PDB file of C-alpha atoms in Angstrom:
ATOM      1  CA  ALA A   4    -104.215  14.008 127.179  1.00 61.00           C
ATOM      2  CA  GLN A   5    -100.693  14.237 126.892  1.00 59.00           C
ATOM      3  CA  ARG A   6     -99.901  18.133 128.812  1.00 89.00           C
ATOM      4  CA  VAL A   7     -96.678  18.524 128.520  1.00 95.00           C
ATOM      5  CA  THR A   8     -94.254  16.940 125.931  1.00 96.00           C
ATOM      6  CA  GLN A   9     -90.359  17.347 126.088  1.00 97.00           C
ATOM      7  CA  PRO A  10     -89.417  16.706 121.964  1.00 96.00           C
ATOM      8  CA  GLU A  11     -86.174  16.405 123.172  1.00 96.00           C
ATOM      9  CA  LYS A  12     -84.846  12.995 124.434  1.00 96.00           C
ATOM     10  CA  LEU A  13     -80.973  13.675 124.433  1.00 97.00           C
ATOM     11  CA  LEU A  14     -79.289  17.022 124.500  1.00 98.00           C
ATOM     12  CA  SER A  15     -75.852  17.670 124.373  1.00 98.00           C
ATOM     13  CA  VAL A  16     -73.560  20.633 124.673  1.00 97.00           C
ATOM     14  CA  PHE A  17     -70.506  21.551 124.829  1.00 98.00           C
ATOM     15  CA  LYS A  18     -69.415  23.436 127.738  1.00 97.00           C
ATOM     16  CA  GLY A  19     -69.496  27.596 128.162  1.00 97.00           C
ATOM     17  CA  ALA A  20     -72.548  27.395 125.413  1.00 98.00           C
ATOM     18  CA  PRO A  21     -76.527  28.458 125.469  1.00 97.00           C
ATOM     19  CA  VAL A  22     -78.439  25.413 126.159  1.00 97.00           C
ATOM     20  CA  GLU A  23     -82.388  25.533 125.850  1.00 97.00           C
ATOM     21  CA  LEU A  24     -84.341  22.387 127.108  1.00 98.00           C
ATOM     22  CA  LYS A  25     -87.734  21.918 125.060  1.00 97.00           C
ATOM     23  CA  CYS A  26     -91.305  22.136 127.143  1.00 97.00           C
ATOM     24  CA  ASN A  27     -94.122  22.665 124.952  1.00 96.00           C
ATOM     25  CA  TYR A  28     -98.255  22.194 126.987  1.00 95.00           C
ATOM     26  CA  SER A  29    -101.231  21.933 125.914  1.00 92.00           C
ATOM     27  CA  TYR A  30    -103.519  23.059 129.084  1.00 86.00           C
ATOM     28  CA  SER A  31    -107.120  25.357 128.819  1.00 78.00           C
ATOM     29  CA  GLY A  32    -106.966  26.744 131.428  1.00 79.00           C
ATOM     30  CA  SER A  33    -104.086  28.673 133.026  1.00 81.00           C
ATOM     31  CA  PRO A  34    -101.420  26.307 134.119  1.00 85.00           C
ATOM     32  CA  GLU A  35     -99.146  26.971 136.947  1.00 90.00           C
ATOM     33  CA  LEU A  36     -95.601  25.462 135.251  1.00 93.00           C
ATOM     34  CA  PHE A  37     -92.449  24.454 136.580  1.00 94.00           C
ATOM     35  CA  TRP A  38     -89.042  22.508 135.488  1.00 96.00           C
ATOM     36  CA  TYR A  39     -87.792  19.594 138.153  1.00 97.00           C
ATOM     37  CA  VAL A  40     -84.223  18.496 137.877  1.00 97.00           C
ATOM     38  CA  GLN A  41     -82.044  14.787 139.031  1.00 96.00           C
ATOM     39  CA  TYR A  42     -79.168  14.709 139.560  1.00 96.00           C
ATOM     40  CA  SER A  43     -76.897  11.507 138.815  1.00 94.00           C
ATOM     41  CA  ARG A  44     -77.554   9.284 142.449  1.00 93.00           C
ATOM     42  CA  GLN A  45     -79.874  12.553 143.837  1.00 95.00           C
ATOM     43  CA  ARG A  46     -83.647  13.006 144.294  1.00 96.00           C
ATOM     44  CA  LEU A  47     -85.762  14.656 141.906  1.00 96.00           C
ATOM     45  CA  GLN A  48     -85.988  18.637 142.756  1.00 95.00           C
ATOM     46  CA  LEU A  49     -87.106  21.627 142.159  1.00 94.00           C
ATOM     47  CA  LEU A  50     -85.418  23.193 139.723  1.00 94.00           C
ATOM     48  CA  LEU A  51     -88.148  26.978 139.079  1.00 92.00           C
ATOM     49  CA  ARG A  52     -91.227  27.233 138.806  1.00 90.00           C
ATOM     50  CA  HIS A  53     -92.804  29.719 136.968  1.00 86.00           C
ATOM     51  CA  ILE A  54     -94.501  31.929 138.721  1.00 80.00           C
ATOM     52  CA  SER A  55     -91.172  33.194 141.007  1.00 79.00           C
ATOM     53  CA  ARG A  56     -90.025  34.603 137.496  1.00 74.00           C
ATOM     54  CA  GLU A  57     -86.797  33.975 139.228  1.00 78.00           C
ATOM     55  CA  SER A  58     -83.279  32.470 137.815  1.00 79.00           C
ATOM     56  CA  ILE A  59     -81.565  28.856 139.312  1.00 84.00           C
ATOM     57  CA  LYS A  60     -78.318  28.343 138.532  1.00 91.00           C
ATOM     58  CA  GLY A  61     -78.462  30.670 134.876  1.00 91.00           C
ATOM     59  CA  PHE A  62     -81.867  29.201 134.844  1.00 94.00           C
ATOM     60  CA  THR A  63     -84.849  30.750 133.785  1.00 93.00           C
ATOM     61  CA  ALA A  64     -87.531  30.238 131.947  1.00 93.00           C
ATOM     62  CA  ASP A  65     -90.567  32.190 130.921  1.00 86.00           C
ATOM     63  CA  LEU A  66     -93.939  30.705 130.298  1.00 88.00           C
ATOM     64  CA  ASN A  67     -95.169  31.641 125.450  1.00 89.00           C
ATOM     65  CA  LYS A  68     -98.685  31.488 126.282  1.00 87.00           C
ATOM     66  CA  GLY A  69     -99.693  32.259 122.874  1.00 89.00           C
ATOM     67  CA  GLU A  70     -97.036  29.046 121.945  1.00 90.00           C
ATOM     68  CA  THR A  71     -97.700  27.438 125.568  1.00 92.00           C
ATOM     69  CA  SER A  72     -94.355  26.596 125.884  1.00 94.00           C
ATOM     70  CA  PHE A  73     -92.146  26.724 128.910  1.00 95.00           C
ATOM     71  CA  HIS A  74     -87.957  26.418 128.395  1.00 96.00           C
ATOM     72  CA  LEU A  75     -85.716  26.266 130.186  1.00 96.00           C
ATOM     73  CA  LYS A  76     -82.676  28.305 129.283  1.00 95.00           C
ATOM     74  CA  LYS A  77     -79.236  29.052 130.332  1.00 96.00           C
ATOM     75  CA  PRO A  78     -77.182  30.783 128.811  1.00 96.00           C
ATOM     76  CA  PHE A  79     -73.848  29.036 129.338  1.00 97.00           C
ATOM     77  CA  ALA A  80     -73.885  25.471 129.863  1.00 97.00           C
ATOM     78  CA  GLN A  81     -71.838  24.196 133.142  1.00 97.00           C
ATOM     79  CA  GLU A  82     -70.254  20.453 133.756  1.00 97.00           C
ATOM     80  CA  GLU A  83     -72.904  20.948 136.772  1.00 97.00           C
ATOM     81  CA  ASP A  84     -75.849  20.704 134.721  1.00 98.00           C
ATOM     82  CA  SER A  85     -75.404  17.256 133.291  1.00 98.00           C
ATOM     83  CA  ALA A  86     -79.168  15.737 135.007  1.00 98.00           C
ATOM     84  CA  MET A  87     -82.421  14.432 134.235  1.00 98.00           C
ATOM     85  CA  TYR A  88     -84.983  18.155 133.456  1.00 98.00           C
ATOM     86  CA  TYR A  89     -88.374  16.920 133.826  1.00 98.00           C
ATOM     87  CA  CYS A  90     -90.698  19.973 132.800  1.00 97.00           C
ATOM     88  CA  ALA A  91     -94.120  20.144 134.666  1.00 96.00           C
ATOM     89  CA  LEU A  92     -98.079  20.974 135.270  1.00 94.00           C
ATOM     90  CA  THR A  93    -100.802  21.295 137.781  1.00 91.00           C
ATOM     91  CA  SER A  94    -104.459  22.124 136.410  1.00 84.00           C
ATOM     92  CA  GLY A  95    -104.474  23.119 140.600  1.00 80.00           C
ATOM     93  CA  ASN A  96    -106.395  19.643 141.135  1.00 83.00           C
ATOM     94  CA  GLN A  97    -103.344  17.656 139.092  1.00 89.00           C
ATOM     95  CA  PHE A  98     -99.756  17.103 138.406  1.00 92.00           C
ATOM     96  CA  TYR A  99     -97.885  16.443 135.436  1.00 94.00           C
ATOM     97  CA  PHE A 100     -94.681  15.488 134.561  1.00 97.00           C
ATOM     98  CA  GLY A 101     -93.050  15.924 130.888  1.00 97.00           C
ATOM     99  CA  THR A 102     -91.216  12.074 129.809  1.00 96.00           C
ATOM    100  CA  GLY A 103     -87.770  14.948 130.045  1.00 97.00           C
ATOM    101  CA  THR A 104     -85.225  15.796 128.237  1.00 98.00           C
ATOM    102  CA  SER A 105     -81.286  13.738 129.853  1.00 98.00           C
ATOM    103  CA  LEU A 106     -78.563  17.302 129.435  1.00 98.00           C
ATOM    104  CA  THR A 107     -75.243  16.041 129.046  1.00 98.00           C
ATOM    105  CA  VAL A 108     -72.909  19.039 128.797  1.00 98.00           C
ATOM    106  CA  ILE A 109     -70.034  18.171 127.207  1.00 97.00           C
ATOM    107  CA  PRO A 110     -66.180  19.172 128.592  1.00 95.00           C
TER     108      PRO A 110
ATOM    109  CA  ASP B  27     -83.282  16.601 159.065  1.00 73.00           C
ATOM    110  CA  ALA B  28     -83.306  13.132 156.567  1.00 76.00           C
ATOM    111  CA  GLY B  29     -86.075  14.944 153.648  1.00 94.00           C
ATOM    112  CA  VAL B  30     -88.483  12.478 152.755  1.00 97.00           C
ATOM    113  CA  THR B  31     -87.964   8.585 153.590  1.00 97.00           C
ATOM    114  CA  GLN B  32     -90.098   5.603 151.529  1.00 98.00           C
ATOM    115  CA  SER B  33     -89.572   1.894 152.377  1.00 97.00           C
ATOM    116  CA  PRO B  34     -88.314  -0.658 151.706  1.00 97.00           C
ATOM    117  CA  THR B  35     -85.985   0.514 148.042  1.00 97.00           C
ATOM    118  CA  HIS B  36     -86.713  -2.366 146.691  1.00 97.00           C
ATOM    119  CA  LEU B  37     -89.739  -5.077 146.784  1.00 96.00           C
ATOM    120  CA  ILE B  38     -89.974  -8.618 144.862  1.00 98.00           C
ATOM    121  CA  LYS B  39     -93.601  -9.147 144.331  1.00 98.00           C
ATOM    122  CA  THR B  40     -95.715 -12.062 142.287  1.00 98.00           C
ATOM    123  CA  ARG B  41     -98.335 -11.395 140.131  1.00 97.00           C
ATOM    124  CA  GLY B  42    -101.998 -11.230 142.024  1.00 97.00           C
ATOM    125  CA  GLN B  43    -100.257 -10.109 145.459  1.00 98.00           C
ATOM    126  CA  GLN B  44    -100.819  -6.724 147.215  1.00 98.00           C
ATOM    127  CA  VAL B  45     -97.971  -5.408 148.042  1.00 98.00           C
ATOM    128  CA  THR B  46     -97.104  -1.798 150.617  1.00 98.00           C
ATOM    129  CA  LEU B  47     -95.002   0.871 150.786  1.00 98.00           C
ATOM    130  CA  ARG B  48     -94.878   3.074 153.011  1.00 98.00           C
ATOM    131  CA  CYS B  49     -93.951   7.873 152.812  1.00 98.00           C
ATOM    132  CA  SER B  50     -92.571   9.679 155.510  1.00 98.00           C
ATOM    133  CA  PRO B  51     -92.491  13.434 154.924  1.00 96.00           C
ATOM    134  CA  LYS B  52     -90.220  16.400 155.230  1.00 95.00           C
ATOM    135  CA  SER B  53     -90.441  17.698 159.365  1.00 93.00           C
ATOM    136  CA  GLY B  54     -93.367  20.531 158.555  1.00 91.00           C
ATOM    137  CA  HIS B  55     -95.615  18.688 155.725  1.00 93.00           C
ATOM    138  CA  ASP B  56     -98.482  17.892 155.522  1.00 93.00           C
ATOM    139  CA  THR B  57     -99.421  16.370 152.270  1.00 94.00           C
ATOM    140  CA  VAL B  58     -98.307  13.710 150.567  1.00 96.00           C
ATOM    141  CA  SER B  59     -98.477  13.107 146.961  1.00 97.00           C
ATOM    142  CA  TRP B  60     -97.862   9.621 145.590  1.00 98.00           C
ATOM    143  CA  TYR B  61     -96.182   8.698 141.664  1.00 98.00           C
ATOM    144  CA  GLN B  62     -95.679   5.910 139.513  1.00 98.00           C
ATOM    145  CA  GLN B  63     -92.407   6.465 137.333  1.00 97.00           C
ATOM    146  CA  ALA B  64     -92.113   3.717 134.779  1.00 96.00           C
ATOM    147  CA  LEU B  65     -88.412   3.117 132.978  1.00 93.00           C
ATOM    148  CA  GLY B  66     -87.834   6.263 130.631  1.00 91.00           C
ATOM    149  CA  GLN B  67     -90.914   7.927 131.832  1.00 94.00           C
ATOM    150  CA  GLY B  68     -91.809  11.005 133.549  1.00 95.00           C
ATOM    151  CA  PRO B  69     -93.535  10.327 137.529  1.00 97.00           C
ATOM    152  CA  GLN B  70     -97.448   9.834 137.504  1.00 97.00           C
ATOM    153  CA  PHE B  71     -99.904  11.295 139.201  1.00 96.00           C
ATOM    154  CA  ILE B  72    -100.743   8.446 141.539  1.00 98.00           C
ATOM    155  CA  PHE B  73    -102.871  10.958 144.594  1.00 97.00           C
ATOM    156  CA  GLN B  74    -102.416  13.384 147.780  1.00 96.00           C
ATOM    157  CA  TYR B  75    -103.574  13.171 150.865  1.00 95.00           C
ATOM    158  CA  TYR B  76    -104.639  15.959 153.505  1.00 93.00           C
ATOM    159  CA  GLU B  77    -105.787  16.100 156.111  1.00 91.00           C
ATOM    160  CA  GLU B  78    -105.889  12.287 156.298  1.00 93.00           C
ATOM    161  CA  GLU B  79    -108.366  11.867 153.007  1.00 94.00           C
ATOM    162  CA  GLU B  80    -108.215  11.674 149.316  1.00 94.00           C
ATOM    163  CA  ARG B  81    -107.942  14.537 147.864  1.00 93.00           C
ATOM    164  CA  GLN B  82    -107.335  14.122 144.195  1.00 93.00           C
ATOM    165  CA  ARG B  83    -106.491  11.583 142.003  1.00 95.00           C
ATOM    166  CA  GLY B  84    -104.868  10.633 138.677  1.00 94.00           C
ATOM    167  CA  ASN B  85    -106.085   7.802 136.591  1.00 93.00           C
ATOM    168  CA  PHE B  86    -105.419   4.836 138.807  1.00 97.00           C
ATOM    169  CA  PRO B  87    -107.352   2.379 139.387  1.00 97.00           C
ATOM    170  CA  ASP B  88    -108.819   1.558 142.678  1.00 96.00           C
ATOM    171  CA  ARG B  89    -106.686  -1.013 143.468  1.00 98.00           C
ATOM    172  CA  PHE B  90    -104.231   1.574 143.876  1.00 98.00           C
ATOM    173  CA  SER B  91    -105.486   2.721 147.042  1.00 97.00           C
ATOM    174  CA  GLY B  92    -103.878   5.107 149.951  1.00 97.00           C
ATOM    175  CA  HIS B  93    -104.157   6.324 153.052  1.00 97.00           C
ATOM    176  CA  GLN B  94    -101.895   9.149 155.398  1.00 97.00           C
ATOM    177  CA  PHE B  95    -101.923   8.793 159.507  1.00 97.00           C
ATOM    178  CA  PRO B  96    -102.992  11.083 162.147  1.00 96.00           C
ATOM    179  CA  ASN B  97     -98.319  12.586 161.715  1.00 95.00           C
ATOM    180  CA  TYR B  98     -98.246  13.000 157.848  1.00 96.00           C
ATOM    181  CA  SER B  99     -97.332   9.470 157.108  1.00 97.00           C
ATOM    182  CA  SER B 100     -98.289   7.700 154.274  1.00 98.00           C
ATOM    183  CA  GLU B 101     -98.964   4.605 153.141  1.00 98.00           C
ATOM    184  CA  LEU B 102     -99.109   3.814 149.056  1.00 98.00           C
ATOM    185  CA  ASN B 103    -101.168   0.125 148.665  1.00 98.00           C
ATOM    186  CA  VAL B 104    -102.445  -1.668 145.596  1.00 98.00           C
ATOM    187  CA  ASN B 105    -103.613  -4.982 144.804  1.00 97.00           C
ATOM    188  CA  ALA B 106    -104.087  -7.563 142.649  1.00 97.00           C
ATOM    189  CA  LEU B 107    -100.748  -6.505 140.925  1.00 98.00           C
ATOM    190  CA  LEU B 108    -100.140  -6.659 137.393  1.00 98.00           C
ATOM    191  CA  LEU B 109     -96.747  -6.845 135.584  1.00 97.00           C
ATOM    192  CA  GLY B 110     -96.757  -3.206 134.948  1.00 96.00           C
ATOM    193  CA  ASP B 111     -97.146  -2.204 138.238  1.00 98.00           C
ATOM    194  CA  SER B 112     -93.026  -2.783 137.498  1.00 98.00           C
ATOM    195  CA  ALA B 113     -92.310   1.032 138.244  1.00 98.00           C
ATOM    196  CA  LEU B 114     -90.139   3.793 140.975  1.00 98.00           C
ATOM    197  CA  TYR B 115     -92.858   4.831 143.352  1.00 98.00           C
ATOM    198  CA  LEU B 116     -92.098   7.773 144.600  1.00 98.00           C
ATOM    199  CA  CYS B 117     -93.472   9.698 147.352  1.00 98.00           C
ATOM    200  CA  ALA B 118     -93.552  14.071 147.371  1.00 97.00           C
ATOM    201  CA  SER B 119     -94.262  15.929 150.272  1.00 96.00           C
ATOM    202  CA  SER B 120     -95.621  20.045 150.253  1.00 93.00           C
ATOM    203  CA  SER B 121     -96.952  21.995 152.980  1.00 90.00           C
ATOM    204  CA  LEU B 122    -100.510  23.234 152.168  1.00 83.00           C
ATOM    205  CA  LEU B 123    -100.350  26.428 153.892  1.00 81.00           C
ATOM    206  CA  ALA B 124     -96.434  27.288 152.420  1.00 77.00           C
ATOM    207  CA  GLY B 125     -98.400  28.003 148.813  1.00 76.00           C
ATOM    208  CA  GLY B 126     -99.857  25.067 148.026  1.00 79.00           C
ATOM    209  CA  PRO B 127     -99.848  21.731 147.384  1.00 80.00           C
ATOM    210  CA  TRP B 128     -97.729  22.115 144.109  1.00 84.00           C
ATOM    211  CA  ASN B 129     -95.227  24.989 144.474  1.00 81.00           C
ATOM    212  CA  GLU B 130     -93.085  22.636 145.811  1.00 88.00           C
ATOM    213  CA  GLN B 131     -92.844  19.163 146.332  1.00 93.00           C
ATOM    214  CA  PHE B 132     -89.763  17.323 148.165  1.00 95.00           C
ATOM    215  CA  PHE B 133     -89.348  13.883 146.775  1.00 97.00           C
ATOM    216  CA  GLY B 134     -88.138  10.737 147.977  1.00 97.00           C
ATOM    217  CA  PRO B 135     -85.744   8.581 147.157  1.00 97.00           C
ATOM    218  CA  GLY B 136     -88.169   5.716 145.616  1.00 97.00           C
ATOM    219  CA  THR B 137     -88.931   2.806 146.040  1.00 98.00           C
ATOM    220  CA  ARG B 138     -88.586   0.535 143.079  1.00 98.00           C
ATOM    221  CA  LEU B 139     -90.884  -2.808 142.295  1.00 98.00           C
ATOM    222  CA  THR B 140     -90.677  -6.078 140.324  1.00 98.00           C
ATOM    223  CA  VAL B 141     -93.829  -7.955 139.592  1.00 97.00           C
ATOM    224  CA  LEU B 142     -92.994 -11.315 137.978  1.00 96.00           C
TER     225      LEU B 142
END
């Protein structure tokens, strides 16, 4: 069963515009959700996790249990935000990644 | 600290052969997870090792096996290689004590396996 869905493979926004990367999940329990990011020629790294309720590099993500979503948002996109973004979920004994969204910020 | 290291970087094998991939975790980490990432896909969880034992396993056949050593480094073995095993294999390390095995995973650069 598909646990994490990222409907957009590619997303382009202009610098300074708001950006939202969508993530929907399917899990009946209480999942822990994450966003991982991979910049060009770098390793996959953690961006943020929902339990921390933190803002990293201006990005935030709110867990909406009613809509089973965990969208990633940033009010003003920067060129350095161009990267591959993966939404991920753990059920406790498994870890699931979505297929990723490639974000391009146009100068 | 070099972080998570993996070897080799690239590997070419033929169908039916066996392969061993290696991973050294980040200093201070005790848990190692392995992922398979096919082209255009997100990483898929293979299994996780802690205290030299396989603790969790994803939906992969028994051809995929692993090992963790006392120094926390790990190996991934794949037997009877199939064309479909061609992928990037990622290793991630984490600390069970520092928030749990999934709390923050540090990834290696990966090993690119090509099966001909």
